[in-house]
Amino acid sequence: MADTEEPVSEGRRNFLRLVAVAAVGVTAVGLLKGGISDLIAPTLGLTSFPTLTIYDTTGKPLLYENLPVNSAEVYEFFYPLSNEPSFLLKLGDKTGKPLNITTGPTPKSRATGVTYTYPAGVGPSGEQCVFAFSGICQHAGCIPPSIKYYPPGFTIPGYSSSYVGQSGLIHCSCHGSTYDPAEGATIVTGPTQNPLPGIYLEYNATTHQITAMKQMYGPYIYGHTSDLTGGAPLGTSYTPITIIKTG
Amino acid sequence: MENDEKPSITQKFLGVNPVSLMNELPVKKNPTYMRKGFMYWTGALISVAFVYQIITGLVLLLYYNPAHPYTSTQLMLTTVPYAQLIDATHLYGAFAMIVLVYIHLFRNYFAGAYKRPRQLQWITGVILLALTIGVCFFGYSMPGDVLGADAEGVGSGFAFATPVIGPSIQIILFGNGSNTASLFSRLLGWHIILAALVGLLFGLHFFMAEYHNIMPSRKESKDRAPAIVKEDDTMKAWYPYNFVFTIQLALFAFGFILLIPSVIALLPNVPALFSPLPGPSRFSPLAGNPVLYPDYPPWFLLFVYKAVDFFKGTVSIGPFTLNGGLFASGVFGGLPLLYLLALPFIDRSDDLHPLKRPIITGIGIYLIIYLTILSVWGAMTPGVPVPLADALFVLGVPFVIVILGMLAIGHLYRKGKLDITYDKIMGSLAVFIIFLMIGIFATAVNFSAFLSLDSVGSLMDTLAAGAATSFAAVGVARTASVSYAKTAPPKRKPVTMSKDSATILVTILLVISVAIMSLVINLNPISGQMIFGVGLGVDLIIAGFVLRLYRLVVYNE
Ligand code: FES
């Protein structure tokens, strides 16, 4: 067309420039709004303890009989938040016969002097031997496999006390804290001033599944101002086991 | 330059417009005609998509926890504002990159851009293709959903089956299997490492491209290498002409990358392979449902996946025994890549016209067909074993047809009987490929009957289909040439809109854009984010059109 080659007037050019900048600006508003709101992570946590069935490594509910007694490998799961590792323990005596702990142990805090009452073991009657504790050391926060369970008969490097638990000990290699799992993870040797927090479990006699639920006992999980804040919920109805192989 | 006669608004406020210093950058001017066709800018579009991937990827990185890949992803998707939009567009931005990389590859293949002086540029480009697919593979597995787990399983199996060093490769790429974090921190690590390599190599590729400039039109290169744009003073400066054009391209690219996945996310019943959001966890009971979640690798790897079915059993090479399926996919996936890498050394003539190098052009067409057949086959009958002889037959027949057909057309062309333009050739090629596809599927449908030889009819079908496609191809090219000669095309009018209507249209577009933004911006950032994505995508595309019209009115382009 004839008029296409004529230069446009200054006024129209500036008008168009304004429109073009505005059109790009509108999209910039959208992009910035989206981008910046995404960077502001919502503060997270839970308002109550979740009910999470413990799953095995293949993605199916873990059955009582498939959990080994006195396992030197760490059976770790996350509860109640996804950054809170915990141990699952099936305690037996020296011969590997499951213990039967029917009254709740009473560990004591050296820091506050408070005595807690933890729940009894869960499992089929006569074998109430499954316990779960927070896997974050109460001294300075070491996690598995630095802190782990040593079954009866295993030597603990650097452990010199003569105390022998009914079913081995939990020991943290970071600075040498030791806990007795059969006594509610009570303090055996320092430097820790608190027992490990205990997790409430339920055993289903029909399905043989184990579920973590309802509440926790003892001090708050190390590094958290409450067990339910300071991390992301798992967002699922289950919490899978990770087996940490140890030397 | 007409702009310099009167000071513009920017110049009034800032003295010398600082942005015009961009002309001092080591970027080349481009002839105006290039700013009219998308085909000159496929590389630019990939760069834009890559920038989008880097930005969204870094944002996603802030929320990803390799110890809890699935839960951390789900948590982000359900609680963080606009996270679904960013996650979905990061996936589709990757898809866009792969598609564009293929378009870029084949455009330059048929244009002969691998010839001197761009041989090294071509080779870096082929390596970039392989790296890009690698980045996408690792990224696809990262959410820890069932689709990603399937992809990771296939890849990890491939790595493990490599003789001697296989187990080490598997550990290098996928960790030692001690726990979830060992696998997913490797996936995350390699995703970022490979993306960084893509970035570095892209830098080299880009500056080589700036040095040699874009391949000029056939008219300018006269179909002879070296095809170089001669920069001269009649060419418009890079700033503002190409600068505004580049922004226009970026707006269009961002717009579609946001729009497409947002629309798909709002549609019901999208097949799992194309869902913009992660599927159920690999531990979920739903994961075992092969109908909903088939054991597929991502679609861009389906072609190597099908090849696994071609070779059951083992292959011995010297002292090593290989898993046959993996050997086959190594060969079927690796050969095309090696061919593309070697191409600048294979075809060293200076001919750029596709018909003057019919075998190379034929192999190019065949590569498109090859990727399509293997991918569709992989998607339709995953894991169904195919005897190697059958596979070679299905893949071999189109090869023979294409090469013979191209030789015939090339012969006609050289004898001067096929004096047609580039556009017509491209049109004919498209029709040819369609015919060939029909032929192949006709063959494939009759295939098992044909092999058991219980039906002479299906044998005839197969042969007829093959013959028909060859004739169709030559015929189309012939007709195109004849009809083109008869109807001398009227010169298309260069500009179809007057400056006044363009100005009015631009204003209307701005009003629409503002209206859309004000509608979507305050939607709930979780539940309304995909609608927000649609609105933002549309607005970006509108802004692209505004710049197009701005260039029309102000730059006469
Ligand atoms: S952190 Fe466990 S003993 Fe110090």
PDB file of N, CA and C and ligand atoms in Angstrom, chain A residues 136-143 146-147 171-179 189-192 222, ligand 1:
ATOM      1  N   ILE A 136      16.686 -38.459  65.818  1.00  0.00           N
ATOM      2  CA  ILE A 136      17.591 -37.303  65.896  1.00  0.00           C
ATOM      3  C   ILE A 136      18.133 -37.234  67.318  1.00  0.00           C
ATOM      4  N   CYS A 137      19.448 -37.378  67.454  1.00  0.00           N
ATOM      5  CA  CYS A 137      20.075 -37.429  68.772  1.00  0.00           C
ATOM      6  C   CYS A 137      19.742 -36.161  69.564  1.00  0.00           C
ATOM      7  N   GLN A 138      19.376 -36.345  70.825  1.00  0.00           N
ATOM      8  CA  GLN A 138      18.967 -35.209  71.647  1.00  0.00           C
ATOM      9  C   GLN A 138      20.162 -34.342  72.066  1.00  0.00           C
ATOM     10  N   HIS A 139      21.386 -34.813  71.833  1.00  0.00           N
ATOM     11  CA  HIS A 139      22.528 -33.990  72.243  1.00  0.00           C
ATOM     12  C   HIS A 139      22.765 -32.860  71.255  1.00  0.00           C
ATOM     13  N   ALA A 140      23.079 -33.202  69.990  1.00  0.00           N
ATOM     14  CA  ALA A 140      23.341 -32.133  69.039  1.00  0.00           C
ATOM     15  C   ALA A 140      22.756 -32.425  67.665  1.00  0.00           C
ATOM     16  N   GLY A 141      21.851 -33.410  67.616  1.00  0.00           N
ATOM     17  CA  GLY A 141      21.106 -33.565  66.371  1.00  0.00           C
ATOM     18  C   GLY A 141      21.689 -34.502  65.338  1.00  0.00           C
ATOM     19  N   CYS A 142      22.615 -35.397  65.725  1.00  0.00           N
ATOM     20  CA  CYS A 142      23.097 -36.349  64.719  1.00  0.00           C
ATOM     21  C   CYS A 142      21.977 -37.314  64.335  1.00  0.00           C
ATOM     22  N   ILE A 143      22.005 -37.767  63.084  1.00  0.00           N
ATOM     23  CA  ILE A 143      20.933 -38.629  62.586  1.00  0.00           C
ATOM     24  C   ILE A 143      21.511 -39.959  62.138  1.00  0.00           C
ATOM     25  N   SER A 146      24.713 -42.236  62.019  1.00  0.00           N
ATOM     26  CA  SER A 146      25.622 -41.879  63.123  1.00  0.00           C
ATOM     27  C   SER A 146      25.048 -42.361  64.447  1.00  0.00           C
ATOM     28  N   ILE A 147      23.748 -42.149  64.597  1.00  0.00           N
ATOM     29  CA  ILE A 147      23.095 -42.703  65.788  1.00  0.00           C
ATOM     30  C   ILE A 147      22.363 -43.940  65.320  1.00  0.00           C
ATOM     31  N   HIS A 171      23.203 -45.975  70.327  1.00  0.00           N
ATOM     32  CA  HIS A 171      24.408 -45.208  70.625  1.00  0.00           C
ATOM     33  C   HIS A 171      24.660 -44.220  69.494  1.00  0.00           C
ATOM     34  N   CYS A 172      25.092 -43.027  69.894  1.00  0.00           N
ATOM     35  CA  CYS A 172      25.377 -42.004  68.893  1.00  0.00           C
ATOM     36  C   CYS A 172      26.883 -41.814  68.820  1.00  0.00           C
ATOM     37  N   SER A 173      27.451 -42.049  67.657  1.00  0.00           N
ATOM     38  CA  SER A 173      28.912 -42.010  67.537  1.00  0.00           C
ATOM     39  C   SER A 173      29.443 -40.581  67.475  1.00  0.00           C
ATOM     40  N   CYS A 174      28.552 -39.588  67.369  1.00  0.00           N
ATOM     41  CA  CYS A 174      29.052 -38.216  67.268  1.00  0.00           C
ATOM     42  C   CYS A 174      29.806 -37.810  68.528  1.00  0.00           C
ATOM     43  N   HIS A 175      29.116 -37.958  69.685  1.00  0.00           N
ATOM     44  CA  HIS A 175      29.800 -37.589  70.925  1.00  0.00           C
ATOM     45  C   HIS A 175      29.591 -38.619  72.016  1.00  0.00           C
ATOM     46  N   GLY A 176      29.040 -39.784  71.644  1.00  0.00           N
ATOM     47  CA  GLY A 176      28.990 -40.892  72.579  1.00  0.00           C
ATOM     48  C   GLY A 176      27.752 -41.020  73.447  1.00  0.00           C
ATOM     49  N   SER A 177      26.658 -40.320  73.118  1.00  0.00           N
ATOM     50  CA  SER A 177      25.442 -40.514  73.917  1.00  0.00           C
ATOM     51  C   SER A 177      24.905 -41.925  73.702  1.00  0.00           C
ATOM     52  N   THR A 178      24.378 -42.523  74.810  1.00  0.00           N
ATOM     53  CA  THR A 178      23.841 -43.879  74.707  1.00  0.00           C
ATOM     54  C   THR A 178      22.450 -43.911  75.343  1.00  0.00           C
ATOM     55  N   TYR A 179      21.538 -44.634  74.727  1.00  0.00           N
ATOM     56  CA  TYR A 179      20.158 -44.714  75.213  1.00  0.00           C
ATOM     57  C   TYR A 179      19.765 -46.189  75.282  1.00  0.00           C
ATOM     58  N   THR A 189      24.437 -43.037  78.854  1.00  0.00           N
ATOM     59  CA  THR A 189      25.608 -42.166  79.029  1.00  0.00           C
ATOM     60  C   THR A 189      25.365 -40.853  78.310  1.00  0.00           C
ATOM     61  N   GLY A 190      25.987 -39.781  78.814  1.00  0.00           N
ATOM     62  CA  GLY A 190      25.883 -38.463  78.194  1.00  0.00           C
ATOM     63  C   GLY A 190      26.693 -38.401  76.939  1.00  0.00           C
ATOM     64  N   PRO A 191      26.898 -37.264  76.384  1.00  0.00           N
ATOM     65  CA  PRO A 191      26.504 -35.958  76.894  1.00  0.00           C
ATOM     66  C   PRO A 191      25.009 -35.612  76.785  1.00  0.00           C
ATOM     67  N   THR A 192      24.167 -36.451  76.238  1.00  0.00           N
ATOM     68  CA  THR A 192      22.766 -36.045  76.102  1.00  0.00           C
ATOM     69  C   THR A 192      22.132 -35.832  77.469  1.00  0.00           C
ATOM     70  N   TYR A 222      14.615 -33.043  68.567  1.00  0.00           N
ATOM     71  CA  TYR A 222      15.738 -32.112  68.583  1.00  0.00           C
ATOM     72  C   TYR A 222      15.669 -31.144  67.393  1.00  0.00           C
TER      73      TYR A 222
HETATM   74  S1  FES C   1      24.851 -35.614  68.672  1.00  0.00           S
HETATM   75 FE1  FES C   1      24.629 -37.571  69.410  1.00  0.00          FE
HETATM   76  S2  FES C   1      26.074 -37.561  70.979  1.00  0.00           S
HETATM   77 FE2  FES C   1      26.295 -35.591  70.283  1.00  0.00          FE
END
